[in-house]
Short mmCIF file of C-alpha atoms in Angstrom, two decimals:
data_model
loop_
_atom_site.label_atom_id
_atom_site.label_comp_id
_atom_site.label_asym_id
_atom_site.label_seq_id
_atom_site.Cartn_x
_atom_site.Cartn_y
_atom_site.Cartn_z
CA MET A 1 54.55 127.72 -266.71
CA ILE A 2 56.16 128.02 -263.28
CA GLU A 3 59.65 128.53 -261.88
CA SER A 4 61.19 125.58 -260.06
CA ARG A 5 61.51 127.49 -256.77
CA ASP A 6 57.82 128.39 -256.85
CA LEU A 7 56.77 124.83 -257.62
CA VAL A 8 58.94 123.50 -254.78
CA ALA A 9 57.57 126.08 -252.35
CA TYR A 10 54.03 125.04 -253.27
CA CYS A 11 54.80 121.32 -252.87
CA ASP A 12 56.55 121.90 -249.55
CA ARG A 13 53.44 123.59 -248.18
CA LEU A 14 51.00 121.14 -249.74
CA LEU A 15 52.84 118.08 -248.41
CA ASP A 16 53.93 119.68 -245.12
CA ALA A 17 57.44 118.50 -245.93
CA GLY A 18 59.03 120.16 -242.91
CA ARG A 19 57.13 117.82 -240.58
CA PHE A 20 59.28 114.85 -241.55
CA SER A 21 62.75 113.73 -240.58
CA ASP A 22 63.52 111.84 -243.76
CA TYR A 23 66.19 109.59 -245.25
CA ALA A 24 66.90 111.93 -248.16
CA PRO A 25 66.29 115.62 -248.93
CA ASN A 26 62.77 116.52 -249.98
CA GLY A 27 62.21 119.22 -252.58
CA LEU A 28 64.54 120.40 -255.32
CA GLN A 29 67.49 118.03 -255.68
CA VAL A 30 68.84 119.21 -259.05
CA GLU A 31 68.24 122.69 -260.41
CA GLY A 32 67.07 123.00 -264.00
CA ASP A 33 67.95 125.72 -266.48
CA ARG A 34 64.43 126.88 -267.47
CA PRO A 35 60.87 127.42 -266.24
CA ILE A 36 58.67 124.34 -266.03
CA ARG A 37 56.03 123.75 -268.66
CA SER A 38 56.29 119.97 -269.00
CA LEU A 39 56.46 117.68 -265.96
CA VAL A 40 57.33 113.99 -265.97
CA THR A 41 56.61 111.91 -262.88
CA GLY A 42 57.90 108.47 -261.93
CA VAL A 43 58.64 106.38 -258.86
CA THR A 44 62.44 106.47 -258.91
CA ALA A 45 65.00 108.82 -260.47
CA SER A 46 66.71 106.04 -262.42
CA ALA A 47 68.64 106.36 -265.67
CA ALA A 48 65.70 104.84 -267.54
CA LEU A 49 63.31 107.49 -266.21
CA ILE A 50 65.75 110.31 -266.98
CA ASP A 51 66.24 109.06 -270.54
CA ALA A 52 62.47 108.78 -271.03
CA ALA A 53 61.94 112.28 -269.64
CA ILE A 54 64.53 113.68 -272.04
CA GLN A 55 62.73 112.01 -274.94
CA GLU A 56 59.47 113.46 -273.63
CA GLY A 57 60.93 116.98 -273.65
CA ALA A 58 60.37 117.42 -269.91
CA ASP A 59 61.48 120.50 -268.01
CA ALA A 60 61.26 118.75 -264.65
CA ILE A 61 61.08 115.26 -263.18
CA LEU A 62 59.15 114.63 -259.97
CA VAL A 63 59.78 111.34 -258.15
CA HIS A 64 59.13 109.57 -254.86
CA HIS A 65 62.63 108.06 -254.67
CA GLY A 66 65.24 110.70 -255.46
CA TRP A 67 68.95 110.92 -254.72
CA PHE A 68 71.34 111.66 -251.85
CA TRP A 69 70.15 109.06 -249.35
CA LYS A 70 71.62 109.03 -245.86
CA ASN A 71 74.54 106.67 -245.22
CA GLU A 72 75.26 106.12 -248.91
CA ASN A 73 78.37 107.32 -250.72
CA PRO A 74 77.58 110.90 -251.83
CA CYS A 75 80.15 110.94 -254.64
CA LEU A 76 78.68 111.32 -258.13
CA THR A 77 80.67 108.51 -259.72
CA GLY A 78 79.74 105.42 -261.70
CA ILE A 79 75.96 105.00 -262.03
CA LYS A 80 75.31 108.17 -260.04
CA GLY A 81 77.68 110.16 -262.21
CA ARG A 82 76.04 108.97 -265.41
CA ARG A 83 72.59 109.87 -264.09
CA ALA A 84 73.77 113.30 -262.95
CA ARG A 85 75.48 114.08 -266.26
CA ALA A 86 72.37 113.15 -268.21
CA ILE A 87 70.00 115.31 -266.20
CA LEU A 88 72.41 118.29 -265.98
CA GLU A 89 73.20 118.23 -269.69
CA ALA A 90 69.46 118.18 -270.43
CA GLY A 91 68.86 121.11 -268.06
CA ILE A 92 66.03 119.23 -266.33
CA ALA A 93 65.09 119.93 -262.70
CA LEU A 94 64.73 116.99 -260.30
CA LEU A 95 62.21 117.17 -257.46
CA ALA A 96 61.71 114.38 -254.92
CA TYR A 97 59.29 113.86 -252.05
CA HIS A 98 59.62 110.73 -249.95
CA LEU A 99 57.82 110.39 -246.59
CA PRO A 100 55.69 113.52 -247.17
CA LEU A 101 54.28 111.83 -250.27
CA ASP A 102 53.60 108.60 -248.38
CA ALA A 103 51.63 110.37 -245.68
CA HIS A 104 49.55 113.02 -247.46
CA ALA A 105 45.87 112.57 -246.65
CA GLU A 106 44.62 112.88 -250.24
CA LEU A 107 47.54 112.59 -252.67
CA GLY A 108 49.82 110.26 -250.71
CA ASN A 109 50.73 106.69 -251.53
CA ASN A 110 48.69 105.30 -248.64
CA ALA A 111 45.64 107.39 -249.46
CA ARG A 112 45.81 106.36 -253.11
CA LEU A 113 46.27 102.68 -252.18
CA ALA A 114 42.97 102.89 -250.34
CA VAL A 115 41.34 104.06 -253.57
CA GLU A 116 43.06 101.42 -255.72
CA LEU A 117 42.13 98.60 -253.33
CA ASP A 118 38.60 99.90 -252.59
CA ILE A 119 39.28 100.17 -248.86
CA ARG A 120 36.48 101.80 -246.89
CA ASN A 121 36.76 104.23 -243.94
CA ALA A 122 40.45 104.73 -244.67
CA GLU A 123 42.31 106.99 -242.25
CA PRO A 124 45.85 107.54 -240.98
CA THR A 125 46.86 106.48 -237.49
CA GLY A 126 49.39 108.14 -235.23
CA ILE A 127 51.93 105.44 -236.01
CA GLY A 128 55.04 106.42 -237.94
CA ASN A 129 54.04 110.08 -238.20
CA GLY A 130 50.89 109.12 -240.07
CA LEU A 131 52.47 106.49 -242.32
CA VAL A 132 50.33 103.57 -241.11
CA TRP A 133 46.67 103.66 -242.20
CA VAL A 134 43.64 101.59 -241.21
CA GLY A 135 40.31 100.83 -242.82
CA ARG A 136 37.95 98.03 -243.80
CA LEU A 137 37.86 95.86 -246.87
CA SER A 138 34.95 96.47 -249.21
CA ALA A 139 33.49 93.17 -247.98
CA PRO A 140 34.68 90.36 -245.70
CA MET A 141 36.81 87.92 -247.69
CA THR A 142 39.35 85.16 -247.31
CA ALA A 143 43.06 85.83 -247.42
CA GLU A 144 43.29 84.16 -250.82
CA SER A 145 40.47 86.29 -252.20
CA PHE A 146 42.09 89.50 -250.99
CA ALA A 147 45.47 88.43 -252.39
CA ASN A 148 43.75 87.90 -255.75
CA GLU A 149 42.19 91.38 -255.48
CA VAL A 150 45.63 92.89 -254.86
CA THR A 151 47.06 91.02 -257.84
CA GLN A 152 44.33 92.29 -260.14
CA ARG A 153 44.33 95.88 -258.90
CA LEU A 154 48.08 96.48 -258.48
CA GLY A 155 49.32 94.20 -261.25
CA ARG A 156 51.62 92.40 -258.86
CA GLU A 157 51.07 89.05 -257.13
CA PRO A 158 51.79 89.57 -253.42
CA VAL A 159 53.73 87.26 -251.14
CA MET A 160 51.36 86.11 -248.40
CA VAL A 161 52.37 84.78 -244.99
CA GLY A 162 50.54 84.15 -241.75
CA ARG A 163 46.82 83.71 -241.20
CA ARG A 164 44.85 82.07 -244.01
CA LEU A 165 41.69 80.87 -242.22
CA GLY A 166 38.50 82.82 -241.68
CA GLN A 167 37.34 86.14 -243.08
CA LEU A 168 39.44 89.29 -243.25
CA GLU A 169 37.74 92.61 -242.55
CA ARG A 170 39.96 95.15 -240.83
CA ILE A 171 43.10 96.14 -242.74
CA ALA A 172 46.16 98.21 -241.91
CA TRP A 173 48.75 99.21 -244.49
CA CYS A 174 51.90 101.20 -245.14
CA SER A 175 53.33 101.57 -248.64
CA GLY A 176 56.90 100.67 -249.53
CA GLY A 177 59.17 99.31 -246.81
CA GLY A 178 56.64 99.39 -243.97
CA GLN A 179 56.93 95.79 -242.81
CA GLY A 180 58.49 96.93 -239.54
CA TYR A 181 55.12 98.27 -238.46
CA LEU A 182 53.50 94.82 -238.46
CA GLU A 183 53.35 94.37 -234.68
CA GLN A 184 51.83 97.83 -234.27
CA ALA A 185 49.26 96.95 -236.91
CA VAL A 186 48.40 93.83 -234.93
CA ALA A 187 47.90 95.99 -231.83
CA LEU A 188 45.40 98.07 -233.82
CA GLY A 189 43.30 94.93 -234.35
CA ALA A 190 44.09 94.42 -238.03
CA ASP A 191 43.23 91.09 -239.62
CA VAL A 192 45.58 91.83 -242.49
CA PHE A 193 48.56 94.14 -242.92
CA LEU A 194 49.77 95.13 -246.37
CA SER A 195 53.08 96.73 -247.27
CA GLY A 196 55.67 96.46 -249.99
CA GLU A 197 58.45 94.24 -248.67
CA LEU A 198 59.04 91.06 -246.69
CA SER A 199 61.86 90.86 -244.13
CA GLU A 200 63.05 87.61 -242.59
CA GLN A 201 61.41 88.30 -239.25
CA THR A 202 58.15 89.48 -240.81
CA ALA A 203 57.00 85.94 -241.60
CA HIS A 204 57.52 84.77 -238.02
CA VAL A 205 55.70 87.78 -236.54
CA ALA A 206 52.75 87.28 -238.89
CA ARG A 207 52.45 83.58 -238.13
CA GLU A 208 52.79 84.02 -234.37
CA SER A 209 50.32 86.93 -234.28
CA ASP A 210 47.59 85.17 -236.27
CA VAL A 211 47.50 87.97 -238.82
CA CYS A 212 47.75 87.84 -242.61
CA TYR A 213 50.67 89.81 -244.07
CA LEU A 214 50.87 90.71 -247.76
CA ALA A 215 54.06 92.01 -249.36
CA ALA A 216 52.74 93.58 -252.56
CA GLY A 217 55.96 95.14 -253.84
CA HIS A 218 57.75 98.35 -252.85
CA HIS A 219 57.39 99.81 -256.33
CA ALA A 220 53.85 98.54 -256.88
CA THR A 221 52.57 100.10 -253.66
CA GLU A 222 54.23 103.45 -254.37
CA ARG A 223 53.17 104.18 -257.95
CA TYR A 224 50.07 106.14 -257.15
CA GLY A 225 51.06 109.08 -254.98
CA VAL A 226 53.43 110.65 -257.46
CA GLN A 227 50.84 110.27 -260.22
CA ALA A 228 48.22 111.99 -258.10
CA LEU A 229 50.61 114.80 -257.17
CA GLY A 230 51.65 115.27 -260.80
CA THR A 231 48.03 115.45 -261.92
CA HIS A 232 47.25 117.97 -259.19
CA LEU A 233 50.19 120.19 -260.13
CA ALA A 234 49.33 120.01 -263.83
CA GLU A 235 45.77 121.11 -263.16
CA HIS A 236 46.74 123.81 -260.67
CA PHE A 237 49.51 125.40 -262.75
CA GLY A 238 48.49 124.48 -266.29
CA LEU A 239 51.42 122.13 -266.89
CA ARG A 240 51.74 119.22 -269.28
CA HIS A 241 52.10 116.07 -267.19
CA HIS A 242 53.08 112.52 -268.12
CA TYR A 243 53.64 109.68 -265.65
CA ILE A 244 56.22 107.19 -266.94
CA GLU A 245 56.16 103.66 -265.54
CA ILE A 246 59.59 102.04 -265.26
CA ASP A 247 58.75 98.50 -264.20
CA ASN A 248 60.43 97.17 -261.08
CA PRO A 249 59.59 93.73 -259.66
CA ALA A 250 60.92 94.66 -256.21
#
């Protein structure tokens, strides 16, 4: 059992949350009405996740994508109002960590992607405050073979554009919406760059740079950090932890 403020203080230190200028507040976003014994984790604080956490008897929900994003309407009306009423009436705390959970060297989304995809010599670069990582594939392989590996390991068939000939060895990646780092990945000497999304200009940059780009899904590339963090917190504080997958094809 742990109080919300103590859990947040621990996570802030562990993830070095103050290092990041983020798009939404990191830490405690909704205060609960009780100490935390049971923790539910998920990717996004959607209505489906909140409902599942209530059924699970959770005291707190920990997510990667929380609420109160910059430049969006802050009013708790409509969908937002329904989500807020549900979590407040249940007395559940909501914690969210965005960029700090992408970048963490052991528990972060990029670190865990390296494990899931069997990437060797994985390490963060100085790009994007440590959000872009580099490493080597477990063995040289064609673009089609690596795309098949991603499909099997992440459960999501990626969209592939750009280079398809020859063997891929050196990989760079950034989970979620990291496609804007493609040109910087090329400058690092990557044969393939993997992220979650595909923007209109991404295809042209990949083709003209002779690099393979894989868009493996924002949700699919950001499942693993919050699971790792939840498991760590459960072991460290003796909590009950359950990750709940709310499927999202995006």
